[in-house]
Structures are given as structure tokens and as C-alpha cells.
Amino acid sequence: MCGIAGWIDWNQVLTHREDVIAAMTETMAPRGPDAQGIWLSGHAALGHRRLAVIDIEGGRQPMVRTGRGGQVVVTFSGEIYNFRELREELRAHGTHFSTRSDTEVLLAAYLHWGADFVHRLNGMYAFALWDERTGELLLVRDRLGIKPLYYAPVGDGIVFGSEPKALLAHPDMTAEVDREGIAELLVLPRARTPGHGVYRTMREVRPGCVVVAGPSGRRERRYWQLEARPHRDDFATTAAEVRSLLHDTVQRQVVADVPVGTLLSGGIDSSAITALAVRELDAELASYSVNVGAPENPGSDTWRPSADEPFAKLVAEHLGIKRFVAEVDADDLVDGIDSGLRARDLPGWGDLDTSMYHLFHRVQEQCTVALSGEAADEMFGGYTWQTDGGYVGHTSFPWMFEKRQPALLLRDDVRAEIEPARYEAERYRQALAEVPSVPGEGGARRREREVFHLGLHRWLGALLDRKDRMSMAVGLEVRVPFADHRLAEYLFNVPLELKAHGGTEKALLRRACADLLPGEVVERPKSAYPASRDTGYVERLRTLVLDLVAEPNARVFDLLDRTKVRTAVTSELDRLPGPITAVTPAIGLSYVLQLNRWLELYGVRVTA
């Protein structure tokens, strides 16, 4: 999977600045524990940390290839799933290869087809391609944003990296955040604005986009977006097409020169991916689950109506594969608050981050690659906010219907500068302006398109970001078959009446995979990723926040109102706002703690 970093300066010679690119690259060591590479030329310094997955010996980076007029260099994170087909096509045009890696295919494709080669890629990727012949840098991100890529202007050039920490390691970058960055964290914490880097001057390459930077400036262009078309297939035909796409996607994504496993919760999403992967890898496949919190008080709620354990066990036995469970208790969650923060470089989702970090650490002990069921809900309609009239009819992002955001805890003077309602409304207006439509479609169908487009381009990004950061923090590559762009293109145009055929949530996916799994799993209602319901864990977090309130110099109260936080924690705990919907106040409590820790640990300067 790897981590990348780089520095381009068109008016400065960088050949003597190896110390800088080495420091930037070293921050990516968890993403690439297997090797480090640095490449320097007059105006470019590229770094790479490698997690070796395909062509262990031949795929070292940064990789250089010579074309007419000079060299082209790439530092690449991710996987190109159709690299074999591209390699054969390029060979037919006379291209010769010296490795088996998808990285060399990337370089050869650029040299043969130019910048338009990105339209030919199927995969999850973020890469920087430096063309010595033109003095231009291309920063490219996959269509749905599975892999991250940040950049920022520095002097007469640009710095970039897989994560903010790589950029912040440059001596001319500082950890600053302005009011807009604070708004992204406290007004839109569930699904931040695509392209926004939170840190001042820092941007994230938007999904499906290319940033081209040269001596005269930089420009961003979109190379992929969803298109609205009428859907003419009936339910059975649509289910068959979904099955065909999923089969092809999983077949491509199990290719690796290292052990491959799956993340298995026992829901239809992860179970379907596991069953399809078993057909390719047989008994070589192992599955991994997580058990969080207090077994003596498991409880249930509307988001998690059933425990994962019995269903995950049933699927593993049905498929004849090994299964491993990562146990995460309250001590792990409290002690691991910083693990999620350091992985994200930003405040996150508390125990949902920490438990996933522990799960991935367990997986990484035996596998280098794992397949996940992430993105199925966004594709097939697995959320209440995609189907319930109150959510769908909300005049802002549907998932924010009747939800309390952390901005409620802001100091009045900060709130007046940020104007949360205005900020949310403006971002929502921008998001709606991107939604394509079919001429003549009625209002209800148009709104349905809006809701699913928002889910794919706003909501999903937050989940993919979390998955990437927690997995890469332990050197694990997680692949997401449901985020294949061909599946997104097809399902965006499938109406909800087919996705929820007969009034059944995700009926289309259930039908497509019904022959692969036990009936109990096919019919199991959605149960969200497990959150801790340990009352002792909540009380420990509450005590930590009250200690923070009593601390006179706590940085977080430069932004939050001390009295509002105290009142929320002492008498309105069940209504404490948090970054996401949660059944306990634990995630809201941890968000306050992480916000303070972030300001202190990263030395963040808040500017007007």
C-alpha cells in the first residue's frame, strides 16, 4: 500500500536537501514498513515507504522510467487492479517491462498515453508523477477517494504526502488552522468537505481528480464523475449484473504475493465479500472479527440490533475457513485514545477508531492484505437516512437530521466568527450543485439521486479515510471491493425501489449473493460496526473531561465554552454532541479530549 512524500521547488536546487525529504518520508514509516526510497534531482525530491504486496523484489520506489527527452519518476500508494491487462496492451504497442509490478505499468501507461492514462485505471491509488521533461508534477487520486493525498504550497513550490504529518515535517510548514478548518471539525465532523485539508493552506486532492503543478501555477481537473442515466433492467437482471461485477472485482482484488484475509462481521456485506474471496483462494483465506467492550452487559440498540459473533462464526463454518477474534476492552480504549489521533493527525471517532486499530493490528500479525465490506451501505441503501422520510426530507445533509453537532459547545465569540448554520448551508448547497440528473425526472427521484450522491461523495469519504488511517498505522493494506467505480456507476442509477425490493433493506445485494451464504446471514438486518457500551468506560472518559474542565490552561477552551462543556458532562450527558451518531456519550467525550490533545500534541496555532 505504501506512503508517499515529496517536495518540488521550481526556483531552488534540492539535491542538497535530502535531510528534508528523508524526514518527511520517515513519517510514513508505519504505512510502509518494508523499505524506504528517496529520489533527488534539481527541482524535485520524492520519497517512498513501501509495504511490499506485488513483485516483492522488483517493485521498489520511487521508480524511474526514461522516455523521449528525459526521465519520469513516480511515488505510488495503492494498487492498480487491472495492471495485467494494461501491461499486455502496452506490450502489444512495443513497450518492454523489467518487473512484474503495477508501478512500472503506471509509468509506462503515462509515457504511452499521456495524462489521460488515468481514465484506464481500475484500482485504489494516490500517486505523484514527476516529469523531468516538462517540469510538471501530477498528483492523482482514485475515483472514490480510497487512498489519501495532501498537498500545500511552500515557497516557490509544493509539498505533498499521504498524510498531513508528512507535510508538517517540512521546515516551512506549520500546524495552523483557521476558522474554516475549525468549522470542518465542529460543524461537519461526520463528513468533511472533499478537498479540505483542515490545516491552513493544506488541501487534499479530491477523489477522481488530477492536480497538475508547474512553474506557472497549479490547476485541478476532474477525470471522473457519476453520470445520471435511466435504469431499464428489472430486479433479477440488476441482481445478476451486481453479482457479475462483484465477482470480477473480488477476483482482481485477491491478487497479491503475500497472505490475504477478510474482515468478517457476519453481516451481508463482509460475508458476501468473504464468500466470493473463498472461491478464489479456497482454504488459504482467514477471516477476522472484533469484539468490543463489556461482555457482561452487551445490550442492543437500533443501530446494532444483534451481536456479530454468532453470525461471523456461522459464516466461517459454512465456508470452511479459519476465524480470529480481536478482543478489545475498556483499558484498551482508554489507553489507545492517542492511537487514533496520531493515525488521523486530527480528532476522530474515539472507540470506533481505537477498536479498529486493535483489530487491524491483530490481522497484520498474519496477513498483509485484507478485504473489507465497507461501502456496501452507500451503494445499496443500508442507512436509515437513505430511506426514512424525515431524514430524506431534511433541508441539509440527511444524516444531520435531528442530530447535535459539536459546534453547540463553541464559545460564543468563536461561534459568531464561524457561523455554523451559514457554513453548513453553504457546503450543502455546493454538494447539491454537483449532483447530475436525467431531464424530466420527478422531484422524488431527483431527491433520491441527491441522497445517494451525497452518500457516495461526502459520507463514504469519512469511512474510507478512517479505514485507511487505522490500517496503515499498523502496516496493513485493506481493499474495498464495494468501492469499485464500475459498481458505483451502475448502482447510482438503480432506483431505491429495486435496491430495497419488496421493502427489504439492501434486497438487491441479498438477492445477488443469496446462494453463497446461510439464510440467517442473508436475512440478517443491518448491524453497525460495534461501539463500546461499557458504562465503566463512559465514566472514565467523563472523569477525564471533568479534569480537563478544571484545568485552567487547557487549549481546547480557546475554542469550546468551558461552562457549556461542564453542563453537558454533569447534567446533560445523554445529549452531549459528538462527531457521529452514537448510542452512548463516549464518542462525544473522547472528541473533546482528542480536540484538546490535538491542539497540544501538534502545537496547533489557531488563526483568524
mmCIF file with all atom_site columns, C-alpha atoms in Angstrom, residues 45-237:
data_model
loop_
_atom_site.group_PDB
_atom_site.id
_atom_site.type_symbol
_atom_site.label_atom_id
_atom_site.label_alt_id
_atom_site.label_comp_id
_atom_site.label_asym_id
_atom_site.label_entity_id
_atom_site.label_seq_id
_atom_site.pdbx_PDB_ins_code
_atom_site.Cartn_x
_atom_site.Cartn_y
_atom_site.Cartn_z
_atom_site.occupancy
_atom_site.B_iso_or_equiv
_atom_site.pdbx_formal_charge
_atom_site.auth_seq_id
_atom_site.auth_comp_id
_atom_site.auth_asym_id
_atom_site.auth_atom_id
_atom_site.pdbx_PDB_model_num
ATOM 1   C CA . ALA A 1 45  ? 12.691  15.372  -4.083  1.00 0.00 ? 45  ALA A CA 1
ATOM 2   C CA . LEU A 1 46  ? 10.483  12.287  -3.866  1.00 0.00 ? 46  LEU A CA 1
ATOM 3   C CA . GLY A 1 47  ? 10.174  9.828   -1.008  1.00 0.00 ? 47  GLY A CA 1
ATOM 4   C CA . HIS A 1 48  ? 8.536   6.445   -0.606  1.00 0.00 ? 48  HIS A CA 1
ATOM 5   C CA . ARG A 1 49  ? 7.862   3.976   2.207   1.00 0.00 ? 49  ARG A CA 1
ATOM 6   C CA . ARG A 1 50  ? 6.933   0.563   0.882   1.00 0.00 ? 50  ARG A CA 1
ATOM 7   C CA . LEU A 1 51  ? 4.523   -2.102  2.031   1.00 0.00 ? 51  LEU A CA 1
ATOM 8   C CA . ALA A 1 52  ? 5.517   -4.888  -0.352  1.00 0.00 ? 52  ALA A CA 1
ATOM 9   C CA . VAL A 1 53  ? 2.463   -6.664  -1.796  1.00 0.00 ? 53  VAL A CA 1
ATOM 10  C CA . ILE A 1 54  ? 3.136   -7.346  -5.510  1.00 0.00 ? 54  ILE A CA 1
ATOM 11  C CA . ASP A 1 55  ? 6.548   -8.142  -7.005  1.00 0.00 ? 55  ASP A CA 1
ATOM 12  C CA . ILE A 1 56  ? 8.400   -8.010  -3.701  1.00 0.00 ? 56  ILE A CA 1
ATOM 13  C CA . GLU A 1 57  ? 11.841  -7.551  -5.272  1.00 0.00 ? 57  GLU A CA 1
ATOM 14  C CA . GLY A 1 58  ? 11.011  -5.597  -8.423  1.00 0.00 ? 58  GLY A CA 1
ATOM 15  C CA . GLY A 1 59  ? 8.532   -3.030  -7.166  1.00 0.00 ? 59  GLY A CA 1
ATOM 16  C CA . ARG A 1 60  ? 10.860  -0.698  -5.288  1.00 0.00 ? 60  ARG A CA 1
ATOM 17  C CA . GLN A 1 61  ? 10.137  3.039   -5.412  1.00 0.00 ? 61  GLN A CA 1
ATOM 18  C CA . PRO A 1 62  ? 10.450  5.844   -6.308  1.00 0.00 ? 62  PRO A CA 1
ATOM 19  C CA . MET A 1 63  ? 10.553  4.214   -9.728  1.00 0.00 ? 63  MET A CA 1
ATOM 20  C CA . VAL A 1 64  ? 12.158  5.853   -12.763 1.00 0.00 ? 64  VAL A CA 1
ATOM 21  C CA . ARG A 1 65  ? 11.499  5.233   -16.424 1.00 0.00 ? 65  ARG A CA 1
ATOM 22  C CA . THR A 1 66  ? 13.092  7.049   -19.352 1.00 0.00 ? 66  THR A CA 1
ATOM 23  C CA . GLY A 1 67  ? 11.002  8.341   -22.211 1.00 0.00 ? 67  GLY A CA 1
ATOM 24  C CA . ARG A 1 68  ? 11.769  10.543  -25.167 1.00 0.00 ? 68  ARG A CA 1
ATOM 25  C CA . GLY A 1 69  ? 13.516  13.632  -23.839 1.00 0.00 ? 69  GLY A CA 1
ATOM 26  C CA . GLY A 1 70  ? 14.116  12.568  -20.265 1.00 0.00 ? 70  GLY A CA 1
ATOM 27  C CA . GLN A 1 71  ? 13.011  10.749  -17.140 1.00 0.00 ? 71  GLN A CA 1
ATOM 28  C CA . VAL A 1 72  ? 9.636   10.294  -15.479 1.00 0.00 ? 72  VAL A CA 1
ATOM 29  C CA . VAL A 1 73  ? 9.509   9.301   -11.786 1.00 0.00 ? 73  VAL A CA 1
ATOM 30  C CA . VAL A 1 74  ? 6.606   8.062   -9.672  1.00 0.00 ? 74  VAL A CA 1
ATOM 31  C CA . THR A 1 75  ? 5.990   7.522   -5.981  1.00 0.00 ? 75  THR A CA 1
ATOM 32  C CA . PHE A 1 76  ? 2.819   5.495   -5.651  1.00 0.00 ? 76  PHE A CA 1
ATOM 33  C CA . SER A 1 77  ? 0.483   4.260   -2.905  1.00 0.00 ? 77  SER A CA 1
ATOM 34  C CA . GLY A 1 78  ? -2.213  1.718   -3.645  1.00 0.00 ? 78  GLY A CA 1
ATOM 35  C CA . GLU A 1 79  ? -2.987  -0.991  -6.166  1.00 0.00 ? 79  GLU A CA 1
ATOM 36  C CA . ILE A 1 80  ? -3.885  -0.987  -9.860  1.00 0.00 ? 80  ILE A CA 1
ATOM 37  C CA . TYR A 1 81  ? -6.199  -3.978  -10.172 1.00 0.00 ? 81  TYR A CA 1
ATOM 38  C CA . ASN A 1 82  ? -6.187  -4.091  -13.975 1.00 0.00 ? 82  ASN A CA 1
ATOM 39  C CA . PHE A 1 83  ? -2.405  -3.764  -14.314 1.00 0.00 ? 83  PHE A CA 1
ATOM 40  C CA . ARG A 1 84  ? -2.093  -7.136  -16.042 1.00 0.00 ? 84  ARG A CA 1
ATOM 41  C CA . GLU A 1 85  ? -4.462  -6.135  -18.845 1.00 0.00 ? 85  GLU A CA 1
ATOM 42  C CA . LEU A 1 86  ? -2.753  -2.764  -19.211 1.00 0.00 ? 86  LEU A CA 1
ATOM 43  C CA . ARG A 1 87  ? 0.655   -4.407  -19.341 1.00 0.00 ? 87  ARG A CA 1
ATOM 44  C CA . GLU A 1 88  ? -0.442  -6.730  -22.156 1.00 0.00 ? 88  GLU A CA 1
ATOM 45  C CA . GLU A 1 89  ? -1.951  -3.819  -24.076 1.00 0.00 ? 89  GLU A CA 1
ATOM 46  C CA . LEU A 1 90  ? 1.259   -1.821  -23.716 1.00 0.00 ? 90  LEU A CA 1
ATOM 47  C CA . ARG A 1 91  ? 3.355   -4.797  -24.765 1.00 0.00 ? 91  ARG A CA 1
ATOM 48  C CA . ALA A 1 92  ? 1.284   -5.000  -27.923 1.00 0.00 ? 92  ALA A CA 1
ATOM 49  C CA . HIS A 1 93  ? 2.382   -1.415  -28.600 1.00 0.00 ? 93  HIS A CA 1
ATOM 50  C CA . GLY A 1 94  ? 6.042   -2.365  -28.191 1.00 0.00 ? 94  GLY A CA 1
ATOM 51  C CA . THR A 1 95  ? 6.624   -1.481  -24.520 1.00 0.00 ? 95  THR A CA 1
ATOM 52  C CA . HIS A 1 96  ? 9.112   -3.662  -22.626 1.00 0.00 ? 96  HIS A CA 1
ATOM 53  C CA . PHE A 1 97  ? 8.942   -4.336  -18.870 1.00 0.00 ? 97  PHE A CA 1
ATOM 54  C CA . SER A 1 98  ? 11.642  -5.340  -16.409 1.00 0.00 ? 98  SER A CA 1
ATOM 55  C CA . THR A 1 99  ? 9.415   -6.009  -13.370 1.00 0.00 ? 99  THR A CA 1
ATOM 56  C CA . ARG A 1 100 ? 6.062   -7.632  -12.549 1.00 0.00 ? 100 ARG A CA 1
ATOM 57  C CA . SER A 1 101 ? 4.859   -4.579  -10.614 1.00 0.00 ? 101 SER A CA 1
ATOM 58  C CA . ASP A 1 102 ? 1.818   -2.374  -11.204 1.00 0.00 ? 102 ASP A CA 1
ATOM 59  C CA . THR A 1 103 ? 4.060   0.644   -10.526 1.00 0.00 ? 103 THR A CA 1
ATOM 60  C CA . GLU A 1 104 ? 6.036   0.089   -13.714 1.00 0.00 ? 104 GLU A CA 1
ATOM 61  C CA . VAL A 1 105 ? 2.756   -0.261  -15.614 1.00 0.00 ? 105 VAL A CA 1
ATOM 62  C CA . LEU A 1 106 ? 1.718   3.180   -14.294 1.00 0.00 ? 106 LEU A CA 1
ATOM 63  C CA . LEU A 1 107 ? 4.882   4.780   -15.625 1.00 0.00 ? 107 LEU A CA 1
ATOM 64  C CA . ALA A 1 108 ? 4.672   3.031   -18.979 1.00 0.00 ? 108 ALA A CA 1
ATOM 65  C CA . ALA A 1 109 ? 0.994   3.961   -19.355 1.00 0.00 ? 109 ALA A CA 1
ATOM 66  C CA . TYR A 1 110 ? 1.792   7.642   -18.758 1.00 0.00 ? 110 TYR A CA 1
ATOM 67  C CA . LEU A 1 111 ? 4.628   7.602   -21.264 1.00 0.00 ? 111 LEU A CA 1
ATOM 68  C CA . HIS A 1 112 ? 2.431   5.940   -23.891 1.00 0.00 ? 112 HIS A CA 1
ATOM 69  C CA . TRP A 1 113 ? -0.950  7.648   -23.411 1.00 0.00 ? 113 TRP A CA 1
ATOM 70  C CA . GLY A 1 114 ? -0.037  10.859  -21.581 1.00 0.00 ? 114 GLY A CA 1
ATOM 71  C CA . ALA A 1 115 ? -2.023  12.268  -18.680 1.00 0.00 ? 115 ALA A CA 1
ATOM 72  C CA . ASP A 1 116 ? -5.260  10.752  -19.995 1.00 0.00 ? 116 ASP A CA 1
ATOM 73  C CA . PHE A 1 117 ? -3.992  7.331   -18.910 1.00 0.00 ? 117 PHE A CA 1
ATOM 74  C CA . VAL A 1 118 ? -5.841  7.847   -15.605 1.00 0.00 ? 118 VAL A CA 1
ATOM 75  C CA . HIS A 1 119 ? -9.127  7.022   -17.368 1.00 0.00 ? 119 HIS A CA 1
ATOM 76  C CA . ARG A 1 120 ? -7.824  3.490   -17.929 1.00 0.00 ? 120 ARG A CA 1
ATOM 77  C CA . LEU A 1 121 ? -7.055  2.701   -14.294 1.00 0.00 ? 121 LEU A CA 1
ATOM 78  C CA . ASN A 1 122 ? -9.086  0.413   -12.071 1.00 0.00 ? 122 ASN A CA 1
ATOM 79  C CA . GLY A 1 123 ? -7.870  0.493   -8.510  1.00 0.00 ? 123 GLY A CA 1
ATOM 80  C CA . MET A 1 124 ? -7.297  2.374   -5.299  1.00 0.00 ? 124 MET A CA 1
ATOM 81  C CA . TYR A 1 125 ? -4.425  4.763   -5.644  1.00 0.00 ? 125 TYR A CA 1
ATOM 82  C CA . ALA A 1 126 ? -2.781  8.045   -4.794  1.00 0.00 ? 126 ALA A CA 1
ATOM 83  C CA . PHE A 1 127 ? 0.416   8.881   -6.609  1.00 0.00 ? 127 PHE A CA 1
ATOM 84  C CA . ALA A 1 128 ? 2.762   11.676  -7.579  1.00 0.00 ? 128 ALA A CA 1
ATOM 85  C CA . LEU A 1 129 ? 4.338   11.606  -11.024 1.00 0.00 ? 129 LEU A CA 1
ATOM 86  C CA . TRP A 1 130 ? 7.218   13.980  -11.745 1.00 0.00 ? 130 TRP A CA 1
ATOM 87  C CA . ASP A 1 131 ? 8.007   14.596  -15.405 1.00 0.00 ? 131 ASP A CA 1
ATOM 88  C CA . GLU A 1 132 ? 11.580  15.867  -15.768 1.00 0.00 ? 132 GLU A CA 1
ATOM 89  C CA . ARG A 1 133 ? 10.927  16.652  -19.435 1.00 0.00 ? 133 ARG A CA 1
ATOM 90  C CA . THR A 1 134 ? 8.208   19.238  -18.737 1.00 0.00 ? 134 THR A CA 1
ATOM 91  C CA . GLY A 1 135 ? 8.978   20.197  -15.138 1.00 0.00 ? 135 GLY A CA 1
ATOM 92  C CA . GLU A 1 136 ? 5.419   19.290  -14.139 1.00 0.00 ? 136 GLU A CA 1
ATOM 93  C CA . LEU A 1 137 ? 4.067   17.317  -11.214 1.00 0.00 ? 137 LEU A CA 1
ATOM 94  C CA . LEU A 1 138 ? 0.880   15.259  -11.426 1.00 0.00 ? 138 LEU A CA 1
ATOM 95  C CA . LEU A 1 139 ? -0.942  14.369  -8.202  1.00 0.00 ? 139 LEU A CA 1
ATOM 96  C CA . VAL A 1 140 ? -3.626  11.745  -8.853  1.00 0.00 ? 140 VAL A CA 1
ATOM 97  C CA . ARG A 1 141 ? -6.265  10.206  -6.591  1.00 0.00 ? 141 ARG A CA 1
ATOM 98  C CA . ASP A 1 142 ? -8.614  7.301   -7.252  1.00 0.00 ? 142 ASP A CA 1
ATOM 99  C CA . ARG A 1 143 ? -12.230 7.879   -8.203  1.00 0.00 ? 143 ARG A CA 1
ATOM 100 C CA . LEU A 1 144 ? -13.908 7.367   -4.818  1.00 0.00 ? 144 LEU A CA 1
ATOM 101 C CA . GLY A 1 145 ? -11.046 8.525   -2.603  1.00 0.00 ? 145 GLY A CA 1
ATOM 102 C CA . ILE A 1 146 ? -9.986  5.209   -1.071  1.00 0.00 ? 146 ILE A CA 1
ATOM 103 C CA . LYS A 1 147 ? -6.383  6.414   -0.763  1.00 0.00 ? 147 LYS A CA 1
ATOM 104 C CA . PRO A 1 148 ? -5.496  9.873   0.637   1.00 0.00 ? 148 PRO A CA 1
ATOM 105 C CA . LEU A 1 149 ? -3.197  12.518  -0.840  1.00 0.00 ? 149 LEU A CA 1
ATOM 106 C CA . TYR A 1 150 ? -2.491  16.001  0.581   1.00 0.00 ? 150 TYR A CA 1
ATOM 107 C CA . TYR A 1 151 ? -0.570  18.952  -0.807  1.00 0.00 ? 151 TYR A CA 1
ATOM 108 C CA . ALA A 1 152 ? 0.299   22.552  0.088   1.00 0.00 ? 152 ALA A CA 1
ATOM 109 C CA . PRO A 1 153 ? 2.233   25.448  -1.443  1.00 0.00 ? 153 PRO A CA 1
ATOM 110 C CA . VAL A 1 154 ? 5.674   26.083  0.069   1.00 0.00 ? 154 VAL A CA 1
ATOM 111 C CA . GLY A 1 155 ? 7.848   28.936  -1.176  1.00 0.00 ? 155 GLY A CA 1
ATOM 112 C CA . ASP A 1 156 ? 8.129   28.636  -4.960  1.00 0.00 ? 156 ASP A CA 1
ATOM 113 C CA . GLY A 1 157 ? 6.963   25.055  -4.931  1.00 0.00 ? 157 GLY A CA 1
ATOM 114 C CA . ILE A 1 158 ? 4.718   22.438  -3.438  1.00 0.00 ? 158 ILE A CA 1
ATOM 115 C CA . VAL A 1 159 ? 4.916   19.676  -0.832  1.00 0.00 ? 159 VAL A CA 1
ATOM 116 C CA . PHE A 1 160 ? 2.736   16.570  -0.767  1.00 0.00 ? 160 PHE A CA 1
ATOM 117 C CA . GLY A 1 161 ? 2.204   13.360  1.159   1.00 0.00 ? 161 GLY A CA 1
ATOM 118 C CA . SER A 1 162 ? -0.169  10.552  2.012   1.00 0.00 ? 162 SER A CA 1
ATOM 119 C CA . GLU A 1 163 ? -0.994  12.159  5.352   1.00 0.00 ? 163 GLU A CA 1
ATOM 120 C CA . PRO A 1 164 ? -0.757  15.657  6.868   1.00 0.00 ? 164 PRO A CA 1
ATOM 121 C CA . LYS A 1 165 ? 2.149   14.579  9.086   1.00 0.00 ? 165 LYS A CA 1
ATOM 122 C CA . ALA A 1 166 ? 4.372   14.212  6.014   1.00 0.00 ? 166 ALA A CA 1
ATOM 123 C CA . LEU A 1 167 ? 3.755   17.835  5.017   1.00 0.00 ? 167 LEU A CA 1
ATOM 124 C CA . LEU A 1 168 ? 4.096   19.099  8.581   1.00 0.00 ? 168 LEU A CA 1
ATOM 125 C CA . ALA A 1 169 ? 7.590   17.559  8.730   1.00 0.00 ? 169 ALA A CA 1
ATOM 126 C CA . HIS A 1 170 ? 8.783   20.156  6.181   1.00 0.00 ? 170 HIS A CA 1
ATOM 127 C CA . PRO A 1 171 ? 10.560  23.041  7.959   1.00 0.00 ? 171 PRO A CA 1
ATOM 128 C CA . ASP A 1 172 ? 8.466   25.686  6.190   1.00 0.00 ? 172 ASP A CA 1
ATOM 129 C CA . MET A 1 173 ? 5.123   24.124  7.139   1.00 0.00 ? 173 MET A CA 1
ATOM 130 C CA . THR A 1 174 ? 3.389   24.901  10.420  1.00 0.00 ? 174 THR A CA 1
ATOM 131 C CA . ALA A 1 175 ? 0.384   23.326  12.084  1.00 0.00 ? 175 ALA A CA 1
ATOM 132 C CA . GLU A 1 176 ? -2.083  26.173  11.754  1.00 0.00 ? 176 GLU A CA 1
ATOM 133 C CA . VAL A 1 177 ? -5.844  26.046  11.494  1.00 0.00 ? 177 VAL A CA 1
ATOM 134 C CA . ASP A 1 178 ? -8.140  28.937  10.645  1.00 0.00 ? 178 ASP A CA 1
ATOM 135 C CA . ARG A 1 179 ? -11.835 29.404  11.358  1.00 0.00 ? 179 ARG A CA 1
ATOM 136 C CA . GLU A 1 180 ? -12.806 27.420  8.281   1.00 0.00 ? 180 GLU A CA 1
ATOM 137 C CA . GLY A 1 181 ? -10.708 24.483  9.465   1.00 0.00 ? 181 GLY A CA 1
ATOM 138 C CA . ILE A 1 182 ? -12.373 24.625  12.872  1.00 0.00 ? 182 ILE A CA 1
ATOM 139 C CA . ALA A 1 183 ? -15.766 24.678  11.142  1.00 0.00 ? 183 ALA A CA 1
ATOM 140 C CA . GLU A 1 184 ? -14.854 21.488  9.267   1.00 0.00 ? 184 GLU A CA 1
ATOM 141 C CA . LEU A 1 185 ? -14.055 19.804  12.584  1.00 0.00 ? 185 LEU A CA 1
ATOM 142 C CA . LEU A 1 186 ? -17.016 21.055  14.613  1.00 0.00 ? 186 LEU A CA 1
ATOM 143 C CA . VAL A 1 187 ? -19.794 21.831  12.125  1.00 0.00 ? 187 VAL A CA 1
ATOM 144 C CA . LEU A 1 188 ? -19.243 18.985  9.638   1.00 0.00 ? 188 LEU A CA 1
ATOM 145 C CA . PRO A 1 189 ? -17.271 16.414  11.652  1.00 0.00 ? 189 PRO A CA 1
ATOM 146 C CA . ARG A 1 190 ? -19.134 13.415  10.206  1.00 0.00 ? 190 ARG A CA 1
ATOM 147 C CA . ALA A 1 191 ? -18.383 14.144  6.571   1.00 0.00 ? 191 ALA A CA 1
ATOM 148 C CA . ARG A 1 192 ? -15.914 16.922  5.885   1.00 0.00 ? 192 ARG A CA 1
ATOM 149 C CA . THR A 1 193 ? -15.818 18.833  2.603   1.00 0.00 ? 193 THR A CA 1
ATOM 150 C CA . PRO A 1 194 ? -13.885 16.978  -0.135  1.00 0.00 ? 194 PRO A CA 1
ATOM 151 C CA . GLY A 1 195 ? -10.555 18.658  -0.831  1.00 0.00 ? 195 GLY A CA 1
ATOM 152 C CA . HIS A 1 196 ? -10.430 20.469  2.503   1.00 0.00 ? 196 HIS A CA 1
ATOM 153 C CA . GLY A 1 197 ? -7.251  19.678  4.436   1.00 0.00 ? 197 GLY A CA 1
ATOM 154 C CA . VAL A 1 198 ? -8.372  21.329  7.736   1.00 0.00 ? 198 VAL A CA 1
ATOM 155 C CA . TYR A 1 199 ? -4.843  22.701  8.290   1.00 0.00 ? 199 TYR A CA 1
ATOM 156 C CA . ARG A 1 200 ? -4.433  26.179  6.815   1.00 0.00 ? 200 ARG A CA 1
ATOM 157 C CA . THR A 1 201 ? -3.064  26.170  3.224   1.00 0.00 ? 201 THR A CA 1
ATOM 158 C CA . MET A 1 202 ? -3.301  22.374  3.095   1.00 0.00 ? 202 MET A CA 1
ATOM 159 C CA . ARG A 1 203 ? -5.542  20.728  0.506   1.00 0.00 ? 203 ARG A CA 1
ATOM 160 C CA . GLU A 1 204 ? -6.477  17.136  -0.195  1.00 0.00 ? 204 GLU A CA 1
ATOM 161 C CA . VAL A 1 205 ? -6.639  16.035  -3.815  1.00 0.00 ? 205 VAL A CA 1
ATOM 162 C CA . ARG A 1 206 ? -10.330 15.434  -4.393  1.00 0.00 ? 206 ARG A CA 1
ATOM 163 C CA . PRO A 1 207 ? -11.446 11.936  -5.385  1.00 0.00 ? 207 PRO A CA 1
ATOM 164 C CA . GLY A 1 208 ? -11.442 11.416  -9.140  1.00 0.00 ? 208 GLY A CA 1
ATOM 165 C CA . CYS A 1 209 ? -9.186  14.416  -9.733  1.00 0.00 ? 209 CYS A CA 1
ATOM 166 C CA . VAL A 1 210 ? -5.716  15.257  -11.026 1.00 0.00 ? 210 VAL A CA 1
ATOM 167 C CA . VAL A 1 211 ? -3.725  18.239  -9.770  1.00 0.00 ? 211 VAL A CA 1
ATOM 168 C CA . VAL A 1 212 ? -1.130  19.460  -12.270 1.00 0.00 ? 212 VAL A CA 1
ATOM 169 C CA . ALA A 1 213 ? 1.537   21.750  -10.803 1.00 0.00 ? 213 ALA A CA 1
ATOM 170 C CA . GLY A 1 214 ? 4.209   23.600  -12.752 1.00 0.00 ? 214 GLY A CA 1
ATOM 171 C CA . PRO A 1 215 ? 6.330   26.748  -12.613 1.00 0.00 ? 215 PRO A CA 1
ATOM 172 C CA . SER A 1 216 ? 3.372   28.902  -13.666 1.00 0.00 ? 216 SER A CA 1
ATOM 173 C CA . GLY A 1 217 ? 0.968   27.574  -11.033 1.00 0.00 ? 217 GLY A CA 1
ATOM 174 C CA . ARG A 1 218 ? -1.333  24.632  -10.482 1.00 0.00 ? 218 ARG A CA 1
ATOM 175 C CA . ARG A 1 219 ? -4.737  23.502  -11.676 1.00 0.00 ? 219 ARG A CA 1
ATOM 176 C CA . GLU A 1 220 ? -7.101  20.720  -10.704 1.00 0.00 ? 220 GLU A CA 1
ATOM 177 C CA . ARG A 1 221 ? -9.238  18.814  -13.179 1.00 0.00 ? 221 ARG A CA 1
ATOM 178 C CA . ARG A 1 222 ? -11.801 16.122  -12.622 1.00 0.00 ? 222 ARG A CA 1
ATOM 179 C CA . TYR A 1 223 ? -11.305 12.970  -14.671 1.00 0.00 ? 223 TYR A CA 1
ATOM 180 C CA . TRP A 1 224 ? -14.286 11.014  -13.295 1.00 0.00 ? 224 TRP A CA 1
ATOM 181 C CA . GLN A 1 225 ? -17.766 11.725  -12.031 1.00 0.00 ? 225 GLN A CA 1
ATOM 182 C CA . LEU A 1 226 ? -21.043 9.868   -11.769 1.00 0.00 ? 226 LEU A CA 1
ATOM 183 C CA . GLU A 1 227 ? -23.440 10.253  -14.695 1.00 0.00 ? 227 GLU A CA 1
ATOM 184 C CA . ALA A 1 228 ? -27.220 10.105  -14.452 1.00 0.00 ? 228 ALA A CA 1
ATOM 185 C CA . ARG A 1 229 ? -28.941 7.685   -16.832 1.00 0.00 ? 229 ARG A CA 1
ATOM 186 C CA . PRO A 1 230 ? -32.288 5.897   -16.882 1.00 0.00 ? 230 PRO A CA 1
ATOM 187 C CA . HIS A 1 231 ? -32.161 2.368   -15.445 1.00 0.00 ? 231 HIS A CA 1
ATOM 188 C CA . ARG A 1 232 ? -34.067 -0.137  -17.566 1.00 0.00 ? 232 ARG A CA 1
ATOM 189 C CA . ASP A 1 233 ? -33.090 -3.509  -16.022 1.00 0.00 ? 233 ASP A CA 1
ATOM 190 C CA . ASP A 1 234 ? -35.611 -5.361  -13.861 1.00 0.00 ? 234 ASP A CA 1
ATOM 191 C CA . PHE A 1 235 ? -34.795 -6.674  -10.374 1.00 0.00 ? 235 PHE A CA 1
ATOM 192 C CA . ALA A 1 236 ? -33.487 -10.079 -11.453 1.00 0.00 ? 236 ALA A CA 1
ATOM 193 C CA . THR A 1 237 ? -31.337 -8.647  -14.249 1.00 0.00 ? 237 THR A CA 1
#
